[in-house]
CSV table of C-alpha atoms and ligand atoms in Angstrom, one decimal:
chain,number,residue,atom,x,y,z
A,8,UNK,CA,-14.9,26.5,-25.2
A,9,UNK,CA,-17.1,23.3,-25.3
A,10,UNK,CA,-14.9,22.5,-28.1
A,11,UNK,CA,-12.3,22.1,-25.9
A,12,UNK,CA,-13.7,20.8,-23.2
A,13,UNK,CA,-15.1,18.1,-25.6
A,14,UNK,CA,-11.9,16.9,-27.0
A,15,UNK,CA,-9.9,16.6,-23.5
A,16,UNK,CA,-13.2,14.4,-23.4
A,17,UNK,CA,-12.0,12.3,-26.0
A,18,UNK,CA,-9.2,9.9,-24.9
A,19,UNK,CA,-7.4,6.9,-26.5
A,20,UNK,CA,-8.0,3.4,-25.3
A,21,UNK,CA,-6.5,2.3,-22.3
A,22,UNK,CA,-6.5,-1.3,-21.1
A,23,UNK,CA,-8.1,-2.4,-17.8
A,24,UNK,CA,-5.6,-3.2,-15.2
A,25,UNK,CA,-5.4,-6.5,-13.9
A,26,UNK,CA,-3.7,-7.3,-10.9
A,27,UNK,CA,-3.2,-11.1,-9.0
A,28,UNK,CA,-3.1,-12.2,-5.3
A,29,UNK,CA,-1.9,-15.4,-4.1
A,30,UNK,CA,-2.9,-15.9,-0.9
A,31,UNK,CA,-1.4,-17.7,2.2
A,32,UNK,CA,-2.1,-21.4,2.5
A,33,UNK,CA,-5.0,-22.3,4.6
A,34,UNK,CA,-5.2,-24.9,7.2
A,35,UNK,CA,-6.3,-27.3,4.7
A,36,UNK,CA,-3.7,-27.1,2.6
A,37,UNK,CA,-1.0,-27.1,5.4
A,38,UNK,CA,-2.3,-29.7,7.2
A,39,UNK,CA,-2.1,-31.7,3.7
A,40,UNK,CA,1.6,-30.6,3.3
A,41,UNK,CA,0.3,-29.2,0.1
A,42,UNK,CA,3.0,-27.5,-2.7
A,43,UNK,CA,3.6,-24.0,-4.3
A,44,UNK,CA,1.8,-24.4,-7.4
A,45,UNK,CA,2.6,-21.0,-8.4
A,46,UNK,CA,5.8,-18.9,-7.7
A,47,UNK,CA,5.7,-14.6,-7.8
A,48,UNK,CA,9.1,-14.3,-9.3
A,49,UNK,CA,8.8,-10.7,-9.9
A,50,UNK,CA,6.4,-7.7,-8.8
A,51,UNK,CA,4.8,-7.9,-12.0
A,52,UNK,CA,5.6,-11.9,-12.9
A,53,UNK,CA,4.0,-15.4,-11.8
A,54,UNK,CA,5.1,-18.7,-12.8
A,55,UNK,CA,3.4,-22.1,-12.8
A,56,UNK,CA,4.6,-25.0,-14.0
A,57,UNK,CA,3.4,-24.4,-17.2
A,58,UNK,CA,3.6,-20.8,-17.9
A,59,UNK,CA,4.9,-17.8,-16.9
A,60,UNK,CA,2.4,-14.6,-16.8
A,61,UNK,CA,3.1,-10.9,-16.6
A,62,UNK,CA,0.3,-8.9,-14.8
A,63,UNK,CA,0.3,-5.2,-13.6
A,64,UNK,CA,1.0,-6.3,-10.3
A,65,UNK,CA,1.6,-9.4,-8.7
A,66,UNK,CA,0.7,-9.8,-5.1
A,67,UNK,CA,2.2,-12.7,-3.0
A,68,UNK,CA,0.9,-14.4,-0.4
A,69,UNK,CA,2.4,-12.8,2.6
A,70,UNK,CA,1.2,-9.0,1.1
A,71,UNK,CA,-1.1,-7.2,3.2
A,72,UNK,CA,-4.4,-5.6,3.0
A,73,UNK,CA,-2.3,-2.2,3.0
A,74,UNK,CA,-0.4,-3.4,-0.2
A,75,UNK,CA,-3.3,-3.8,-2.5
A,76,UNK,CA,-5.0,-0.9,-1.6
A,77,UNK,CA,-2.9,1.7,-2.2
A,78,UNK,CA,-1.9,0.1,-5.4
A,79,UNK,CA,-5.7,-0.8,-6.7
A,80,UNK,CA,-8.0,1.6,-5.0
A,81,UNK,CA,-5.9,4.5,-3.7
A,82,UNK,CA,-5.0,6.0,-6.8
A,83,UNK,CA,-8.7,6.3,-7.8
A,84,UNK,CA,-10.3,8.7,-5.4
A,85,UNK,CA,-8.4,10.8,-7.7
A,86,UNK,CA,-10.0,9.5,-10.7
A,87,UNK,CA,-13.3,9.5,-9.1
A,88,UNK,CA,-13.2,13.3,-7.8
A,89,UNK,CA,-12.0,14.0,-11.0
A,90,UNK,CA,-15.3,13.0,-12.5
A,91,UNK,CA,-14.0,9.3,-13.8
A,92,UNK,CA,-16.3,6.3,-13.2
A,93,UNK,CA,-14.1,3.7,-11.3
A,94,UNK,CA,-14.5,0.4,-10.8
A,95,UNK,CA,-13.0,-2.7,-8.9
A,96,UNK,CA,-13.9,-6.2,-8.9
A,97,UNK,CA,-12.8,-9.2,-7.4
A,98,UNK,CA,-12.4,-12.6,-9.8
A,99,UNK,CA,-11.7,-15.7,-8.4
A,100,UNK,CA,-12.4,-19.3,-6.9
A,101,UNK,CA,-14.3,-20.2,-3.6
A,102,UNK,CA,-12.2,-19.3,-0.9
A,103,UNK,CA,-9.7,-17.7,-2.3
A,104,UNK,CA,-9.9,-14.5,-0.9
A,105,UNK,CA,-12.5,-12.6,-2.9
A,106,UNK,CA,-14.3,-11.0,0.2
A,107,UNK,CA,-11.0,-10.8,2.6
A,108,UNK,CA,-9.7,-8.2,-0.2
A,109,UNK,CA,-13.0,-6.4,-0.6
A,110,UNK,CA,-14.1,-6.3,2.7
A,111,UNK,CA,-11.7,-7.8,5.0
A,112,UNK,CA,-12.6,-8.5,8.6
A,113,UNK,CA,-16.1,-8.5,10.0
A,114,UNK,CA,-18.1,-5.7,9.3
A,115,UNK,CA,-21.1,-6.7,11.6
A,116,UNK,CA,-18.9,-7.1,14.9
A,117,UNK,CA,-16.3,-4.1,14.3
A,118,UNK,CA,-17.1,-0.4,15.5
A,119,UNK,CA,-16.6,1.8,12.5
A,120,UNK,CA,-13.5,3.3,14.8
A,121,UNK,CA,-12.1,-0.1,14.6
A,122,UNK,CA,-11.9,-0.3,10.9
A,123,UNK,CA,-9.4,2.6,10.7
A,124,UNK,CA,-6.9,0.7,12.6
A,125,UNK,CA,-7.8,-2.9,11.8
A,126,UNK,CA,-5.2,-4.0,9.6
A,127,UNK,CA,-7.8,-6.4,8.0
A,128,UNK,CA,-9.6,-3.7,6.9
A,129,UNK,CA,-10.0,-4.4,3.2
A,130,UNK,CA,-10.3,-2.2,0.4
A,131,UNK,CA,-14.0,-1.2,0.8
A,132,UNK,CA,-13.4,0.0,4.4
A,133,UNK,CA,-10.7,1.9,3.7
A,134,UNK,CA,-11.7,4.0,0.5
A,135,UNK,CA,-14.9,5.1,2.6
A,136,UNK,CA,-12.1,6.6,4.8
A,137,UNK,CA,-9.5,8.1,2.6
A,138,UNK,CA,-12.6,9.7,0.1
A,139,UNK,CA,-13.6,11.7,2.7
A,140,UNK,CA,-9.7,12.3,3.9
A,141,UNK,CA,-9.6,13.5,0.5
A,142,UNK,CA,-12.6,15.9,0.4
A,143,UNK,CA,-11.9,17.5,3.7
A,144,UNK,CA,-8.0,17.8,2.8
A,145,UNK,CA,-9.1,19.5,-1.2
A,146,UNK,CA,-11.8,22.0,0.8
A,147,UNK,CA,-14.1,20.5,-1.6
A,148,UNK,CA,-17.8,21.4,-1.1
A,149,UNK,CA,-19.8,20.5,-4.3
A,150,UNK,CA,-19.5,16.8,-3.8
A,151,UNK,CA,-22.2,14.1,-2.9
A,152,UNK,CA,-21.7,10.7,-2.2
A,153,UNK,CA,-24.0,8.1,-2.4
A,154,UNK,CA,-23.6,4.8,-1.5
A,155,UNK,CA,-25.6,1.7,-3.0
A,156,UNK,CA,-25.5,-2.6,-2.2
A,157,UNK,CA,-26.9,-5.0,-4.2
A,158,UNK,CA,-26.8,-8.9,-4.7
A,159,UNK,CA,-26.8,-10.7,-7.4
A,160,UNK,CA,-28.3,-14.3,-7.0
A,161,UNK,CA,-29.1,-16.7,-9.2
A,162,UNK,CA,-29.7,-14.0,-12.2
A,163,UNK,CA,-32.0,-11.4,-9.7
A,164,UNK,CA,-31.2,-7.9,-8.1
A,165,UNK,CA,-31.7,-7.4,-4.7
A,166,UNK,CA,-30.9,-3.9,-2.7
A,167,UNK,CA,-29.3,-5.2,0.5
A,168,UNK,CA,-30.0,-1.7,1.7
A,169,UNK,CA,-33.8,-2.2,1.4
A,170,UNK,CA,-35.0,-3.8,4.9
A,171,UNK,CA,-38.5,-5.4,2.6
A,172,UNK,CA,-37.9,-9.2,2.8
A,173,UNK,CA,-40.3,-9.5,0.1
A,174,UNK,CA,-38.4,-7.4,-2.7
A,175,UNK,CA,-39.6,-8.2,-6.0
A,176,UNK,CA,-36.3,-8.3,-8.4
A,177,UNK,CA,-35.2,-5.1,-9.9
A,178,UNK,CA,-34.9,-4.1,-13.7
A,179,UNK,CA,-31.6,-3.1,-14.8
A,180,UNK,CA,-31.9,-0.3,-17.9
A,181,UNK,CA,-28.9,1.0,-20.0
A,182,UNK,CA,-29.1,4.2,-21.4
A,183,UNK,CA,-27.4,4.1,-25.4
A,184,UNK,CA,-24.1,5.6,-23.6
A,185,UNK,CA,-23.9,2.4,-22.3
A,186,UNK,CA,-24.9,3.9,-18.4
A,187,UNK,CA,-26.3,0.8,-16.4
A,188,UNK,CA,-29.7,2.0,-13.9
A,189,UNK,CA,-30.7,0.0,-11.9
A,190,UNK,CA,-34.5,0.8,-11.1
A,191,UNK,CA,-35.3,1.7,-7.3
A,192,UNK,CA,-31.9,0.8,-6.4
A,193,UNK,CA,-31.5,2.5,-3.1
A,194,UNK,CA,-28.8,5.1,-2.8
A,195,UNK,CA,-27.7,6.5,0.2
A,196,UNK,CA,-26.4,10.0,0.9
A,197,UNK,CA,-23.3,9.2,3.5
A,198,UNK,CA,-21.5,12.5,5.1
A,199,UNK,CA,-18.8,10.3,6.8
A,200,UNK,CA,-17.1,7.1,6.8
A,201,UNK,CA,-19.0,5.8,9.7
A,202,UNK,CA,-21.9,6.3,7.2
A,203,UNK,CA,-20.5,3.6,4.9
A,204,UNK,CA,-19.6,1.5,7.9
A,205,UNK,CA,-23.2,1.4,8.6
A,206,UNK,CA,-24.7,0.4,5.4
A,207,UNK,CA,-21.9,-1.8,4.7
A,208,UNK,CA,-22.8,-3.9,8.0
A,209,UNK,CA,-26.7,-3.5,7.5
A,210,UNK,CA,-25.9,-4.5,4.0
A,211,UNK,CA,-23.6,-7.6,4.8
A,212,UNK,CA,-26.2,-9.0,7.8
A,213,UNK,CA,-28.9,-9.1,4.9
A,214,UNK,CA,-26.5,-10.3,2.6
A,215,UNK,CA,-25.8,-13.5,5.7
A,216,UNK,CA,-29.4,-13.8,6.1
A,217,UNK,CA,-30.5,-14.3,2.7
A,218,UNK,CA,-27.3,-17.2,2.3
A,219,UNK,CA,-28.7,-19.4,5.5
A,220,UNK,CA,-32.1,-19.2,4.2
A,221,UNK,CA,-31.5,-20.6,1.2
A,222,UNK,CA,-29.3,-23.5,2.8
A,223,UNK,CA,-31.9,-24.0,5.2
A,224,UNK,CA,-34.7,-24.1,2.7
A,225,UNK,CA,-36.4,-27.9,1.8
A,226,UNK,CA,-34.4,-28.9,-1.1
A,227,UNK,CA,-31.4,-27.0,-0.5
A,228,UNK,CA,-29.4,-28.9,-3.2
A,229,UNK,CA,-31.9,-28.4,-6.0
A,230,UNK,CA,-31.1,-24.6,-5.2
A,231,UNK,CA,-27.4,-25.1,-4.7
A,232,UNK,CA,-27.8,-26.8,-8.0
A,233,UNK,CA,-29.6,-23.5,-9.6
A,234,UNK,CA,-27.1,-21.2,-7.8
A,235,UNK,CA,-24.0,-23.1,-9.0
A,236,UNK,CA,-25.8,-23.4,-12.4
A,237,UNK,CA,-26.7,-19.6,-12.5
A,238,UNK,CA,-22.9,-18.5,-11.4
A,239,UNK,CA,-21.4,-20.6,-14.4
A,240,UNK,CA,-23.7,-19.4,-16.8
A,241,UNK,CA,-22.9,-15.4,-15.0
A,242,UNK,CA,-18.8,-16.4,-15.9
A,243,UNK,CA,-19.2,-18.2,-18.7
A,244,UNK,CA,-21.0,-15.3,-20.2
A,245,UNK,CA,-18.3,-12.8,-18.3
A,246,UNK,CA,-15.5,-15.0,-20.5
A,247,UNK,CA,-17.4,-14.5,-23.7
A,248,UNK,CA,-18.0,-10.8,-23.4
A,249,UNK,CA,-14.1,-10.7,-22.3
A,250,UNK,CA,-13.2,-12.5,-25.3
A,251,UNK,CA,-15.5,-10.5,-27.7
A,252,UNK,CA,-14.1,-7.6,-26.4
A,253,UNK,CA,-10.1,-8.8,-27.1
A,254,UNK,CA,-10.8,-10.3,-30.8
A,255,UNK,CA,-9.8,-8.3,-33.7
A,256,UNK,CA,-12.9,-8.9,-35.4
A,257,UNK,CA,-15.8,-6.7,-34.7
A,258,UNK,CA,-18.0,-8.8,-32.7
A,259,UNK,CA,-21.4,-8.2,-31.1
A,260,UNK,CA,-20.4,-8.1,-27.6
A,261,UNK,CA,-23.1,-10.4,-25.4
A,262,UNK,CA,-23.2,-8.0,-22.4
A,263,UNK,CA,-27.2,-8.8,-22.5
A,264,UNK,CA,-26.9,-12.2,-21.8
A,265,UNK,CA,-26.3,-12.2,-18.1
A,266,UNK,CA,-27.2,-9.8,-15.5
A,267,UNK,CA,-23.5,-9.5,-14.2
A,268,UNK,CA,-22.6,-8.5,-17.7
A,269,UNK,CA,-25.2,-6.1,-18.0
A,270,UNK,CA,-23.8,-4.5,-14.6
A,271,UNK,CA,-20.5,-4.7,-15.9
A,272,UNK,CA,-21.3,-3.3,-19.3
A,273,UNK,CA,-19.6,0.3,-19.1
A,274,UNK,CA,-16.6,-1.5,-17.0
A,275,UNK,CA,-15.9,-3.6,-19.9
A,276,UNK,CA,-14.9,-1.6,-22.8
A,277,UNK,CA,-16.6,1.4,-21.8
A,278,UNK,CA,-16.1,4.4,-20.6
A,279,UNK,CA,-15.2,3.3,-16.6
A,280,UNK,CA,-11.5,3.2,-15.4
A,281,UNK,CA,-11.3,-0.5,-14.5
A,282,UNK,CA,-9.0,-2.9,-12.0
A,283,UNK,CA,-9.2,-6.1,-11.7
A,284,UNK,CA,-8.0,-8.3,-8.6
A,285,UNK,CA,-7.9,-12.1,-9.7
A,286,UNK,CA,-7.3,-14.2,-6.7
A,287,UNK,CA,-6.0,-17.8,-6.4
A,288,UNK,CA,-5.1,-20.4,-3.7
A,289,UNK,CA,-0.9,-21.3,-4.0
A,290,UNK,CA,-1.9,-25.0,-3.8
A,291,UNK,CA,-1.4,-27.3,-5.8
A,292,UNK,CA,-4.3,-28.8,-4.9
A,293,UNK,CA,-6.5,-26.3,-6.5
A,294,UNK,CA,-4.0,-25.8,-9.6
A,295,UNK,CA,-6.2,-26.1,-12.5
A,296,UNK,CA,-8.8,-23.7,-11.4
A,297,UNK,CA,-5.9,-21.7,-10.6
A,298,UNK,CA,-4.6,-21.6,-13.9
A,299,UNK,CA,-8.3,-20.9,-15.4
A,300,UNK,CA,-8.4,-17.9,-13.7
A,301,UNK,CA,-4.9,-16.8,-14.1
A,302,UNK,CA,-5.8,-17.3,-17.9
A,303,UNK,CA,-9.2,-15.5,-17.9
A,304,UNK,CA,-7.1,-12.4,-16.1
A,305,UNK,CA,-4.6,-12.8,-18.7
A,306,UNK,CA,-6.9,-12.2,-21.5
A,307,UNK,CA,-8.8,-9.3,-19.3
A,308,UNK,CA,-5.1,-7.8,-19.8
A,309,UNK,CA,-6.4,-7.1,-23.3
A,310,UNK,CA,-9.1,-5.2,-22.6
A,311,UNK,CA,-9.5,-1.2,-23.5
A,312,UNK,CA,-11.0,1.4,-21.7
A,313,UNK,CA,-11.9,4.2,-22.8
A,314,UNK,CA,-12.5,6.4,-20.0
A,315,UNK,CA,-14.4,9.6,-19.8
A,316,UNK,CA,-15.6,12.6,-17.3
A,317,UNK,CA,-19.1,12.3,-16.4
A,318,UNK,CA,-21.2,14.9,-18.3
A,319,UNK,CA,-22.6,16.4,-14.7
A,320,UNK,CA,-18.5,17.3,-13.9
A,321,UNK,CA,-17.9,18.3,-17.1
A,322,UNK,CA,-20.6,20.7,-16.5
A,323,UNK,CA,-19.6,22.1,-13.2
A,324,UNK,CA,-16.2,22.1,-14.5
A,325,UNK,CA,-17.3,24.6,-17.4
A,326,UNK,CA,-19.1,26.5,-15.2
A,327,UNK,CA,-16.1,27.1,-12.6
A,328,UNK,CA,-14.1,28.0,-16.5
A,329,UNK,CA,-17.1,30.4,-17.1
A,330,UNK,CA,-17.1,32.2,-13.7
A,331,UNK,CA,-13.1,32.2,-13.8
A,332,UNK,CA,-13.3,33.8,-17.2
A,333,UNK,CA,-16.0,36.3,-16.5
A,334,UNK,CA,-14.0,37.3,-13.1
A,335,UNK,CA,-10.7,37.8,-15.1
A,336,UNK,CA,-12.9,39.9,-18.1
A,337,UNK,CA,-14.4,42.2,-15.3
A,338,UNK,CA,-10.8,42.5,-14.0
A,339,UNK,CA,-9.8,43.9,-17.4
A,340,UNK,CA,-12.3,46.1,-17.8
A,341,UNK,CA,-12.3,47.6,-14.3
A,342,UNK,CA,-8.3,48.1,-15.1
B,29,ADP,P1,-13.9,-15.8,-1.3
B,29,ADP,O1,-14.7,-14.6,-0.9
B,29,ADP,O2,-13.0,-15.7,-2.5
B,29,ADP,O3,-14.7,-17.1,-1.4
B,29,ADP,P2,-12.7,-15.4,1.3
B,29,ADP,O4,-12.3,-14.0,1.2
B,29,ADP,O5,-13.9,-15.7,2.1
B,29,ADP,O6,-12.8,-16.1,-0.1
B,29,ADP,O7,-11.5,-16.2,1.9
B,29,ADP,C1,-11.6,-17.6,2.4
B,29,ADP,C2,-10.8,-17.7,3.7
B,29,ADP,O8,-9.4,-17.4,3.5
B,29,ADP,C3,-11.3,-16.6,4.7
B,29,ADP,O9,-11.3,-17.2,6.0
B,29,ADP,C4,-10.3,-15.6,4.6
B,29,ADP,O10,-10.1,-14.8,5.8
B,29,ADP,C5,-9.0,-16.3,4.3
B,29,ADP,N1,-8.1,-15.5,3.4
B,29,ADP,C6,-8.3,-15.2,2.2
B,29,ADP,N2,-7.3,-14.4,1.6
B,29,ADP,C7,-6.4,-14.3,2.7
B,29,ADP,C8,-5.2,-13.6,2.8
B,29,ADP,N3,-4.6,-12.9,1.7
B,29,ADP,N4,-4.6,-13.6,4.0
B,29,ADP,C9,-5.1,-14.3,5.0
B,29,ADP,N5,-6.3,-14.9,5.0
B,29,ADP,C10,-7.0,-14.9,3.8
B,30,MG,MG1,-16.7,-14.3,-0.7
């Protein structure tokens, strides 16, 4: 039987999905009477002036929070209760709508009843919801959820769920599975949304706190120097392990060379299931970084996956097979 169990372990690659979302114009652009610099011309197609691009989704501008999420999150809480590391991330320019997709809203001045029925709500918000929809609806009962927050600034760790202003940085370990630890990272046993809705505000306020110090800081530009510096370096290194990843050739993949990486690692060609949102402005006026990141998706396109159960469900799950087994036997023999 652990034969078994082993190969439906085993799965063939499967690439990470990648989806885009253009967002409205802002005032800035309307005011400067900007242009489309990119056109959705199908659900699954985007076209600049330059190139067309075929994604797993396309999302245009006037999509709603709604859209995405049942598209990119939604379909994971089953992955996720079925054992399946998920992950989502968010890749794109300043302002372009990175934190209005995750988050959405304003998590310090909503009431967690708020976030149900706030149509801003953005994916984070939402799948604390629905997983525990889920559990309740499946009768589940040998579940635990855990919720941790972290920033990553100029190459350190920080748990935003720690209230210790003074914080050293925290070490990040992989195990040789490729598992990322992150040493006395907090995490949090939630029984309910309005759990998450907690840490997720406690965890944003820090998150606000820590970005006015730094700008109010003596010598704020050397550090927005470092910090713009230190976020290049974090992509740039992001683009390398992307393109390692997609090259025939059997590369060393440099997933130690940045601490975003190193988080990343079992996202990347691992074991996780992966999704992507890349998010751009429609402006013209922002058309080249627009393209660089429509680009950088494009390649992500290439990435494989291999996902797998988690060894701690795989175990429960054989022991549910054993007890099933064992009931049925002493059936049959009580017959
Ligand atoms: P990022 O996190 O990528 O820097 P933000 O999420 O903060 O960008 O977005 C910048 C601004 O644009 C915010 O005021 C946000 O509310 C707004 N915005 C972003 N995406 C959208 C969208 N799809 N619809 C409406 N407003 C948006
Ligand atoms: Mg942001």
């Amino acid at each position: 039987m652990a034969a078994q169990i082993n190969t439906q372990k085993k799965k063939v690659g499967q690439n990470i999905k990648v989806v885009v979302r253009v967002r409205p114009f802002n005032e800035k652009e309307s005011r400067g009477r900007s242009r489309m610099a990119v056109n959705c011309i199908s659900p699954r197609e985007i076209q600049t002036k330059d190139k067309k691009y075929c994604f797993d989704r396309v999302f245009q501008p006037d999509c709603n929070q709604l859209d995405i999420y049942s598209y990119v999150v939604e379909p994971m809480i089953n992955d996720v209760l079925a054992g399946y590391n998920c992950t989502v991330f968010a890749y794109g320019p300043t302002g372009t709508g990175k934190t209005h997709t995750m988050t959405g809203g304003d998590p310090s001045s909503l009431s967690s009843l708020d976030w149900r029925r706030n149509e801003k709500a953005g994916c984070i918000p939402r799948v604390a919801a629905n997983i525990f929809d889920e559990i309740a609806s499946r009768k589940v009962n040998d579940y635990n959820v855990r919720v941790s927050f972290l920033e990553l600034y100029n190459e350190e760790v920080r748990d935003l769920l720690n209230p210790d202003e003074r914080q050293p940085p925290l070490n990040i370990f992989n195990d040789n599975k490729g598992a990322v630890f992150i040493q006395n990272l907090n995490e949090k046993n939630v029984f309910n949304s309005n759990d998450i809705y907690e840490l997720l505000k406690q965890g944003t306020l820090r998150l606000d706190l820590a970005g006015s110090e730094n700008i109010a800081k003596s010598g704020a530009k050397d550090k927005r120097a470092l910090e713009l510096a230190n976020i290049n370096r974090s992509l740039l290194i992001l683009g390398r392990v992307v393109q390692s990843l997609t090259e025939k050739s059997n590369r060393h993949v440099p997933y130690r060379d940045s601490k975003l990486t190193r988080i990343l690692q079992d996202s990347l060609g691992g074991h996780t299931k992966t999704c992507i949102i890349a998010t751009v402005s429609p402006a013209d006026s922002s058309y080249e970084v627009t393209q660089c990141t429509l680009e950088y998706a494009m390649r992500a396109r290439d990435v494989k996956n291999t996902p797998m159960v988690n060894e701690k469900v795989t175990q429960v799950q054989m022991f549910k097979q054993l007890t099933t087994e064992i009931e049925e036997l002493k059936r049959k023999l009580e017959a």
